[in-house]
Amino acid sequence: GRNTFWYHPTFLVEALDGAKIWRTRDYRVRRRETPGMWDFSVVDNGIISEERWHLLGADDNLEWCVLFYVGVARKAGLSYRGCLVLTPEGQMPGPEHAEAITAAIARADMKPWELEATSNPPVDPANPPPLIAPETQEPAPLLRVPAEA
């Protein structure tokens, strides 16, 4: 429909045996009537997960934004929530943004200490993602253009 689109992320997971495996998902996303809210649904190994995402705040210059989500996988008896502080560089914004970010996080009834820092280091050259942005890394072997003979 008019308010629906697909989100197809590619992400790295670490298996119980330590193997790193690239996975993808197809999320159906529906825009809510309220601006800054979306409903996501995805099927993962036969289990349907439903999530509601909220934009809680953003810097005027888009140096950061805060997203909150709540989700449920009914058949698995699982519910979850989370909050993300996103920046273009992947680093936590400077202290001058702390008050505004704390206020955004508080809209989800959360405190900054409940968040967990994540690291997105450069991709392991031995296990590149299936697709990659050329500006950030060399293309994966599958995407390399053969040199002229």
Short mmCIF file of N, CA and C in Angstrom, two decimals:
data_model
loop_
_atom_site.label_atom_id
_atom_site.label_comp_id
_atom_site.label_asym_id
_atom_site.label_seq_id
_atom_site.Cartn_x
_atom_site.Cartn_y
_atom_site.Cartn_z
N GLY A 1 0.80 -1.18 0.00
CA GLY A 1 0.00 0.00 0.00
C GLY A 1 0.85 1.26 0.00
N ARG A 2 0.15 2.35 0.04
CA ARG A 2 0.78 3.67 -0.03
C ARG A 2 1.69 3.94 1.16
N ASN A 3 1.35 3.44 2.34
CA ASN A 3 2.14 3.71 3.55
C ASN A 3 3.01 2.53 3.95
N THR A 4 3.29 1.63 3.02
CA THR A 4 4.06 0.43 3.33
C THR A 4 5.30 0.37 2.44
N PHE A 5 6.41 -0.10 3.02
CA PHE A 5 7.62 -0.32 2.24
C PHE A 5 8.39 -1.49 2.85
N TRP A 6 9.41 -1.97 2.15
CA TRP A 6 10.23 -3.09 2.62
C TRP A 6 11.59 -2.59 3.06
N TYR A 7 12.09 -3.15 4.15
CA TYR A 7 13.43 -2.85 4.67
C TYR A 7 14.18 -4.17 4.64
N HIS A 8 15.33 -4.19 3.96
CA HIS A 8 16.10 -5.42 3.75
C HIS A 8 17.52 -5.24 4.29
N PRO A 9 17.72 -5.38 5.62
CA PRO A 9 19.07 -5.21 6.18
C PRO A 9 19.93 -6.46 5.98
N THR A 10 21.23 -6.25 5.92
CA THR A 10 22.22 -7.32 5.92
C THR A 10 23.07 -7.09 7.16
N PHE A 11 23.24 -8.13 7.99
CA PHE A 11 23.93 -7.96 9.26
C PHE A 11 24.73 -9.21 9.60
N LEU A 12 25.75 -9.04 10.42
CA LEU A 12 26.65 -10.12 10.82
C LEU A 12 26.22 -10.66 12.18
N VAL A 13 26.08 -11.97 12.27
CA VAL A 13 25.77 -12.60 13.55
C VAL A 13 26.88 -13.58 13.90
N GLU A 14 27.07 -13.77 15.19
CA GLU A 14 28.05 -14.75 15.64
C GLU A 14 27.30 -15.95 16.18
N ALA A 15 27.54 -17.12 15.58
CA ALA A 15 26.87 -18.36 15.98
C ALA A 15 27.44 -18.86 17.30
N LEU A 16 26.75 -19.82 17.90
CA LEU A 16 27.19 -20.38 19.17
C LEU A 16 28.60 -20.97 19.09
N ASP A 17 28.97 -21.47 17.90
CA ASP A 17 30.32 -22.04 17.75
C ASP A 17 31.37 -20.99 17.40
N GLY A 18 30.96 -19.70 17.39
CA GLY A 18 31.90 -18.62 17.11
C GLY A 18 31.97 -18.23 15.64
N ALA A 19 31.33 -19.00 14.75
CA ALA A 19 31.35 -18.67 13.33
C ALA A 19 30.60 -17.36 13.10
N LYS A 20 31.13 -16.54 12.21
CA LYS A 20 30.47 -15.28 11.85
C LYS A 20 29.77 -15.47 10.52
N ILE A 21 28.47 -15.20 10.52
CA ILE A 21 27.63 -15.49 9.36
C ILE A 21 26.84 -14.24 8.98
N TRP A 22 26.82 -13.91 7.69
CA TRP A 22 26.02 -12.80 7.20
C TRP A 22 24.60 -13.26 7.00
N ARG A 23 23.65 -12.48 7.52
CA ARG A 23 22.23 -12.80 7.41
C ARG A 23 21.49 -11.59 6.83
N THR A 24 20.32 -11.85 6.30
CA THR A 24 19.45 -10.79 5.82
C THR A 24 18.04 -11.06 6.33
N ARG A 25 17.24 -10.06 6.32
CA ARG A 25 15.83 -10.18 6.68
C ARG A 25 15.03 -9.28 5.76
N ASP A 26 13.77 -9.60 5.60
CA ASP A 26 12.85 -8.75 4.86
C ASP A 26 11.78 -8.27 5.83
N TYR A 27 11.90 -7.02 6.24
CA TYR A 27 10.92 -6.41 7.14
C TYR A 27 9.87 -5.67 6.31
N ARG A 28 8.63 -5.91 6.62
CA ARG A 28 7.55 -5.11 6.05
C ARG A 28 7.35 -3.96 7.02
N VAL A 29 7.38 -2.75 6.52
CA VAL A 29 7.27 -1.56 7.36
C VAL A 29 6.02 -0.79 6.94
N ARG A 30 5.24 -0.43 7.95
CA ARG A 30 4.04 0.37 7.72
C ARG A 30 4.16 1.67 8.50
N ARG A 31 4.03 2.79 7.81
CA ARG A 31 4.05 4.09 8.48
C ARG A 31 2.76 4.25 9.26
N ARG A 32 2.87 4.73 10.48
CA ARG A 32 1.69 5.02 11.30
C ARG A 32 1.17 6.41 10.95
N GLU A 33 -0.02 6.71 11.36
CA GLU A 33 -0.56 8.06 11.12
C GLU A 33 0.24 9.11 11.87
N THR A 34 0.73 8.75 13.05
CA THR A 34 1.54 9.67 13.84
C THR A 34 2.92 9.77 13.22
N PRO A 35 3.38 10.96 12.85
CA PRO A 35 4.72 11.09 12.28
C PRO A 35 5.79 10.56 13.25
N GLY A 36 6.79 9.88 12.70
CA GLY A 36 7.87 9.35 13.52
C GLY A 36 7.57 8.00 14.14
N MET A 37 6.52 7.32 13.67
CA MET A 37 6.20 5.97 14.18
C MET A 37 6.00 5.02 13.01
N TRP A 38 6.54 3.79 13.19
CA TRP A 38 6.45 2.77 12.16
C TRP A 38 6.20 1.41 12.81
N ASP A 39 5.48 0.55 12.11
CA ASP A 39 5.31 -0.85 12.53
C ASP A 39 6.13 -1.72 11.60
N PHE A 40 6.97 -2.57 12.20
CA PHE A 40 7.80 -3.51 11.45
C PHE A 40 7.29 -4.92 11.71
N SER A 41 7.30 -5.78 10.70
CA SER A 41 7.02 -7.20 10.92
C SER A 41 7.99 -8.00 10.07
N VAL A 42 8.41 -9.15 10.62
CA VAL A 42 9.39 -10.00 9.95
C VAL A 42 9.15 -11.44 10.35
N VAL A 43 9.44 -12.36 9.43
CA VAL A 43 9.38 -13.79 9.74
C VAL A 43 10.81 -14.28 9.86
N ASP A 44 11.15 -14.87 11.01
CA ASP A 44 12.49 -15.39 11.27
C ASP A 44 12.34 -16.85 11.70
N ASN A 45 12.77 -17.77 10.85
CA ASN A 45 12.67 -19.21 11.13
C ASN A 45 11.24 -19.60 11.51
N GLY A 46 10.26 -19.06 10.79
CA GLY A 46 8.87 -19.41 11.01
C GLY A 46 8.19 -18.64 12.14
N ILE A 47 8.92 -17.81 12.85
CA ILE A 47 8.36 -17.02 13.95
C ILE A 47 8.15 -15.59 13.47
N ILE A 48 6.95 -15.08 13.66
CA ILE A 48 6.64 -13.70 13.26
C ILE A 48 6.97 -12.77 14.43
N SER A 49 7.78 -11.76 14.14
CA SER A 49 8.07 -10.72 15.12
C SER A 49 7.41 -9.44 14.65
N GLU A 50 6.81 -8.74 15.60
CA GLU A 50 6.17 -7.46 15.32
C GLU A 50 6.82 -6.40 16.20
N GLU A 51 7.18 -5.28 15.60
CA GLU A 51 7.86 -4.22 16.34
C GLU A 51 7.21 -2.88 16.04
N ARG A 52 7.17 -2.03 17.02
CA ARG A 52 6.74 -0.64 16.83
C ARG A 52 7.95 0.24 17.13
N TRP A 53 8.33 1.06 16.16
CA TRP A 53 9.47 1.96 16.28
C TRP A 53 8.98 3.40 16.42
N HIS A 54 9.69 4.16 17.26
CA HIS A 54 9.35 5.56 17.54
C HIS A 54 10.61 6.41 17.38
N LEU A 55 10.50 7.52 16.68
CA LEU A 55 11.56 8.52 16.65
C LEU A 55 11.34 9.41 17.86
N LEU A 56 12.28 9.36 18.82
CA LEU A 56 12.12 10.09 20.07
C LEU A 56 12.76 11.47 20.05
N GLY A 57 13.71 11.67 19.16
CA GLY A 57 14.38 12.96 19.09
C GLY A 57 15.49 12.94 18.07
N ALA A 58 15.86 14.14 17.63
CA ALA A 58 16.95 14.27 16.66
C ALA A 58 17.55 15.66 16.78
N ASP A 59 18.83 15.73 16.52
CA ASP A 59 19.54 17.00 16.48
C ASP A 59 19.08 17.79 15.26
N ASP A 60 19.02 19.11 15.37
CA ASP A 60 18.60 19.94 14.24
C ASP A 60 19.48 19.73 13.01
N ASN A 61 20.76 19.44 13.22
CA ASN A 61 21.69 19.21 12.11
C ASN A 61 21.86 17.72 11.79
N LEU A 62 21.03 16.89 12.39
CA LEU A 62 21.06 15.43 12.21
C LEU A 62 22.41 14.82 12.59
N GLU A 63 23.05 15.41 13.62
CA GLU A 63 24.28 14.82 14.15
C GLU A 63 23.96 13.57 14.95
N TRP A 64 22.71 13.42 15.39
CA TRP A 64 22.26 12.23 16.10
C TRP A 64 20.74 12.15 16.03
N CYS A 65 20.23 10.94 16.23
CA CYS A 65 18.80 10.74 16.44
C CYS A 65 18.63 9.59 17.43
N VAL A 66 17.49 9.56 18.09
CA VAL A 66 17.19 8.51 19.06
C VAL A 66 15.93 7.78 18.60
N LEU A 67 16.06 6.47 18.46
CA LEU A 67 14.92 5.60 18.11
C LEU A 67 14.65 4.63 19.24
N PHE A 68 13.39 4.31 19.46
CA PHE A 68 12.98 3.35 20.49
C PHE A 68 12.09 2.32 19.82
N TYR A 69 12.21 1.06 20.24
CA TYR A 69 11.33 0.03 19.68
C TYR A 69 10.86 -0.90 20.79
N VAL A 70 9.66 -1.43 20.59
CA VAL A 70 9.12 -2.51 21.42
C VAL A 70 8.69 -3.60 20.45
N GLY A 71 8.94 -4.84 20.83
CA GLY A 71 8.61 -5.94 19.93
C GLY A 71 8.09 -7.15 20.66
N VAL A 72 7.48 -8.03 19.88
CA VAL A 72 6.95 -9.27 20.42
C VAL A 72 7.04 -10.36 19.36
N ALA A 73 7.43 -11.54 19.80
CA ALA A 73 7.38 -12.76 18.98
C ALA A 73 6.43 -13.69 19.74
N ARG A 74 5.15 -13.61 19.42
CA ARG A 74 4.11 -14.27 20.22
C ARG A 74 4.32 -15.78 20.35
N LYS A 75 4.60 -16.45 19.22
CA LYS A 75 4.76 -17.91 19.28
C LYS A 75 5.95 -18.34 20.13
N ALA A 76 6.95 -17.48 20.21
CA ALA A 76 8.13 -17.80 21.02
C ALA A 76 7.96 -17.31 22.47
N GLY A 77 6.86 -16.60 22.75
CA GLY A 77 6.64 -16.09 24.10
C GLY A 77 7.68 -15.06 24.50
N LEU A 78 8.08 -14.22 23.55
CA LEU A 78 9.18 -13.28 23.78
C LEU A 78 8.72 -11.85 23.53
N SER A 79 9.07 -10.96 24.43
CA SER A 79 8.86 -9.53 24.19
C SER A 79 10.18 -8.82 24.50
N TYR A 80 10.39 -7.69 23.87
CA TYR A 80 11.66 -6.99 24.02
C TYR A 80 11.46 -5.51 23.73
N ARG A 81 12.44 -4.72 24.14
CA ARG A 81 12.45 -3.30 23.84
C ARG A 81 13.90 -2.85 23.72
N GLY A 82 14.08 -1.73 23.09
CA GLY A 82 15.43 -1.20 22.97
C GLY A 82 15.40 0.26 22.55
N CYS A 83 16.53 0.90 22.71
CA CYS A 83 16.66 2.31 22.38
C CYS A 83 18.02 2.49 21.70
N LEU A 84 18.04 3.23 20.62
CA LEU A 84 19.27 3.44 19.85
C LEU A 84 19.58 4.92 19.74
N VAL A 85 20.84 5.27 19.95
CA VAL A 85 21.33 6.61 19.64
C VAL A 85 22.18 6.43 18.39
N LEU A 86 21.76 7.02 17.29
CA LEU A 86 22.43 6.84 16.01
C LEU A 86 23.12 8.12 15.57
N THR A 87 24.32 7.96 15.00
CA THR A 87 25.06 9.10 14.46
C THR A 87 25.63 8.69 13.10
N PRO A 88 25.93 9.66 12.25
CA PRO A 88 26.50 9.32 10.94
C PRO A 88 27.82 8.54 11.04
N GLU A 89 28.65 8.84 12.06
CA GLU A 89 29.95 8.19 12.18
C GLU A 89 29.92 6.96 13.07
N GLY A 90 28.82 6.73 13.76
CA GLY A 90 28.74 5.57 14.65
C GLY A 90 29.35 5.80 16.02
N GLN A 91 29.76 7.03 16.33
CA GLN A 91 30.32 7.37 17.63
C GLN A 91 29.27 8.09 18.46
N MET A 92 29.36 7.95 19.78
CA MET A 92 28.44 8.66 20.65
C MET A 92 28.67 10.16 20.49
N PRO A 93 27.59 10.95 20.42
CA PRO A 93 27.76 12.40 20.29
C PRO A 93 28.48 13.01 21.49
N GLY A 94 29.03 14.18 21.30
CA GLY A 94 29.79 14.85 22.35
C GLY A 94 28.92 15.27 23.53
N PRO A 95 29.57 15.68 24.62
CA PRO A 95 28.86 16.04 25.85
C PRO A 95 27.88 17.21 25.68
N GLU A 96 28.09 18.04 24.67
CA GLU A 96 27.17 19.15 24.44
C GLU A 96 25.77 18.68 24.04
N HIS A 97 25.65 17.40 23.65
CA HIS A 97 24.36 16.83 23.25
C HIS A 97 23.71 16.00 24.35
N ALA A 98 24.40 15.83 25.47
CA ALA A 98 23.94 14.91 26.52
C ALA A 98 22.54 15.23 27.04
N GLU A 99 22.28 16.50 27.29
CA GLU A 99 20.98 16.87 27.86
C GLU A 99 19.83 16.55 26.90
N ALA A 100 20.00 16.87 25.63
CA ALA A 100 18.95 16.61 24.64
C ALA A 100 18.76 15.11 24.42
N ILE A 101 19.86 14.36 24.41
CA ILE A 101 19.76 12.90 24.23
C ILE A 101 19.10 12.27 25.44
N THR A 102 19.46 12.72 26.64
CA THR A 102 18.84 12.21 27.86
C THR A 102 17.34 12.47 27.84
N ALA A 103 16.94 13.66 27.38
CA ALA A 103 15.51 14.00 27.30
C ALA A 103 14.80 13.09 26.29
N ALA A 104 15.44 12.79 25.16
CA ALA A 104 14.84 11.91 24.15
C ALA A 104 14.67 10.50 24.70
N ILE A 105 15.71 10.00 25.35
CA ILE A 105 15.66 8.65 25.93
C ILE A 105 14.58 8.57 27.00
N ALA A 106 14.41 9.64 27.76
CA ALA A 106 13.40 9.67 28.84
C ALA A 106 11.98 9.52 28.28
N ARG A 107 11.76 9.90 27.03
CA ARG A 107 10.43 9.73 26.41
C ARG A 107 10.05 8.25 26.32
N ALA A 108 11.04 7.36 26.39
CA ALA A 108 10.79 5.92 26.40
C ALA A 108 10.84 5.37 27.82
N ASP A 109 10.85 6.28 28.79
CA ASP A 109 10.95 5.90 30.21
C ASP A 109 12.23 5.10 30.47
N MET A 110 13.31 5.53 29.83
CA MET A 110 14.61 4.89 30.00
C MET A 110 15.62 5.92 30.47
N LYS A 111 16.73 5.43 31.00
CA LYS A 111 17.84 6.27 31.45
C LYS A 111 19.06 5.95 30.59
N PRO A 112 19.97 6.92 30.41
CA PRO A 112 21.17 6.66 29.59
C PRO A 112 21.97 5.45 30.04
N TRP A 113 22.02 5.17 31.34
CA TRP A 113 22.82 4.04 31.82
C TRP A 113 22.24 2.70 31.38
N GLU A 114 20.99 2.69 30.89
CA GLU A 114 20.39 1.44 30.40
C GLU A 114 20.85 1.09 28.98
N LEU A 115 21.47 2.06 28.30
CA LEU A 115 21.95 1.80 26.94
C LEU A 115 23.29 1.09 26.99
N GLU A 116 23.59 0.38 25.95
CA GLU A 116 24.85 -0.35 25.86
C GLU A 116 25.59 0.10 24.61
N ALA A 117 26.85 0.43 24.76
CA ALA A 117 27.66 0.84 23.60
C ALA A 117 27.88 -0.36 22.70
N THR A 118 27.83 -0.11 21.41
CA THR A 118 28.15 -1.16 20.45
C THR A 118 29.34 -0.72 19.63
N SER A 119 29.98 -1.68 19.02
CA SER A 119 31.13 -1.39 18.19
C SER A 119 30.87 -1.96 16.80
N ASN A 120 31.10 -1.15 15.82
CA ASN A 120 30.98 -1.59 14.43
C ASN A 120 32.34 -1.44 13.77
N PRO A 121 33.27 -2.35 14.10
CA PRO A 121 34.61 -2.21 13.55
C PRO A 121 34.62 -2.52 12.05
N PRO A 122 35.72 -2.20 11.39
CA PRO A 122 35.81 -2.54 9.97
C PRO A 122 35.57 -4.04 9.78
N VAL A 123 35.01 -4.35 8.66
CA VAL A 123 34.67 -5.74 8.36
C VAL A 123 35.93 -6.57 8.17
N ASP A 124 35.90 -7.79 8.66
CA ASP A 124 36.99 -8.74 8.50
C ASP A 124 37.18 -9.04 7.01
N PRO A 125 38.35 -8.77 6.44
CA PRO A 125 38.56 -9.01 5.01
C PRO A 125 38.34 -10.47 4.62
N ALA A 126 38.50 -11.39 5.56
CA ALA A 126 38.28 -12.80 5.25
C ALA A 126 36.80 -13.15 5.20
N ASN A 127 35.94 -12.25 5.69
CA ASN A 127 34.51 -12.52 5.70
C ASN A 127 33.73 -11.24 5.39
N PRO A 128 33.89 -10.71 4.16
CA PRO A 128 33.22 -9.45 3.82
C PRO A 128 31.72 -9.65 3.65
N PRO A 129 30.95 -8.58 3.81
CA PRO A 129 29.50 -8.70 3.60
C PRO A 129 29.20 -8.93 2.12
N PRO A 130 28.00 -9.41 1.84
CA PRO A 130 27.64 -9.66 0.44
C PRO A 130 27.63 -8.39 -0.40
N LEU A 131 27.22 -7.27 0.18
CA LEU A 131 27.23 -5.98 -0.51
C LEU A 131 27.87 -4.97 0.42
N ILE A 132 28.52 -3.97 -0.14
CA ILE A 132 29.25 -3.03 0.70
C ILE A 132 29.28 -1.66 0.03
N ALA A 133 29.29 -0.60 0.82
CA ALA A 133 29.37 0.74 0.26
C ALA A 133 30.80 1.02 -0.17
N PRO A 134 31.04 1.30 -1.44
CA PRO A 134 32.42 1.51 -1.93
C PRO A 134 33.16 2.62 -1.21
N GLU A 135 32.46 3.63 -0.67
CA GLU A 135 33.15 4.74 -0.01
C GLU A 135 33.77 4.30 1.31
N THR A 136 33.26 3.23 1.93
CA THR A 136 33.71 2.86 3.25
C THR A 136 34.70 1.70 3.26
N GLN A 137 34.67 0.85 2.27
CA GLN A 137 35.54 -0.32 2.23
C GLN A 137 35.73 -0.79 0.80
N GLU A 138 36.74 -1.59 0.64
CA GLU A 138 36.94 -2.23 -0.65
C GLU A 138 35.76 -3.15 -0.93
N PRO A 139 35.38 -3.33 -2.20
CA PRO A 139 34.28 -4.23 -2.50
C PRO A 139 34.60 -5.67 -2.12
N ALA A 140 33.55 -6.42 -1.81
CA ALA A 140 33.72 -7.84 -1.53
C ALA A 140 34.22 -8.54 -2.79
N PRO A 141 34.94 -9.68 -2.62
CA PRO A 141 35.48 -10.37 -3.79
C PRO A 141 34.46 -10.63 -4.90
N LEU A 142 33.24 -10.93 -4.52
CA LEU A 142 32.20 -11.17 -5.51
C LEU A 142 31.92 -9.95 -6.36
N LEU A 143 32.19 -8.77 -5.82
CA LEU A 143 31.87 -7.54 -6.50
C LEU A 143 33.04 -6.91 -7.23
N ARG A 144 34.22 -7.46 -7.06
CA ARG A 144 35.40 -6.88 -7.71
C ARG A 144 35.31 -7.04 -9.21
N VAL A 145 35.69 -6.00 -9.88
CA VAL A 145 35.74 -6.05 -11.34
C VAL A 145 37.09 -6.62 -11.73
N PRO A 146 37.12 -7.69 -12.55
CA PRO A 146 38.40 -8.28 -12.94
C PRO A 146 39.28 -7.27 -13.68
N ALA A 147 40.58 -7.34 -13.41
CA ALA A 147 41.53 -6.44 -14.08
C ALA A 147 41.60 -6.82 -15.56
N GLU A 148 41.78 -5.81 -16.39
CA GLU A 148 41.90 -6.04 -17.83
C GLU A 148 43.16 -6.87 -18.11
N ALA A 149 43.06 -7.81 -19.00
CA ALA A 149 44.22 -8.67 -19.33
C ALA A 149 45.14 -8.00 -20.31
#
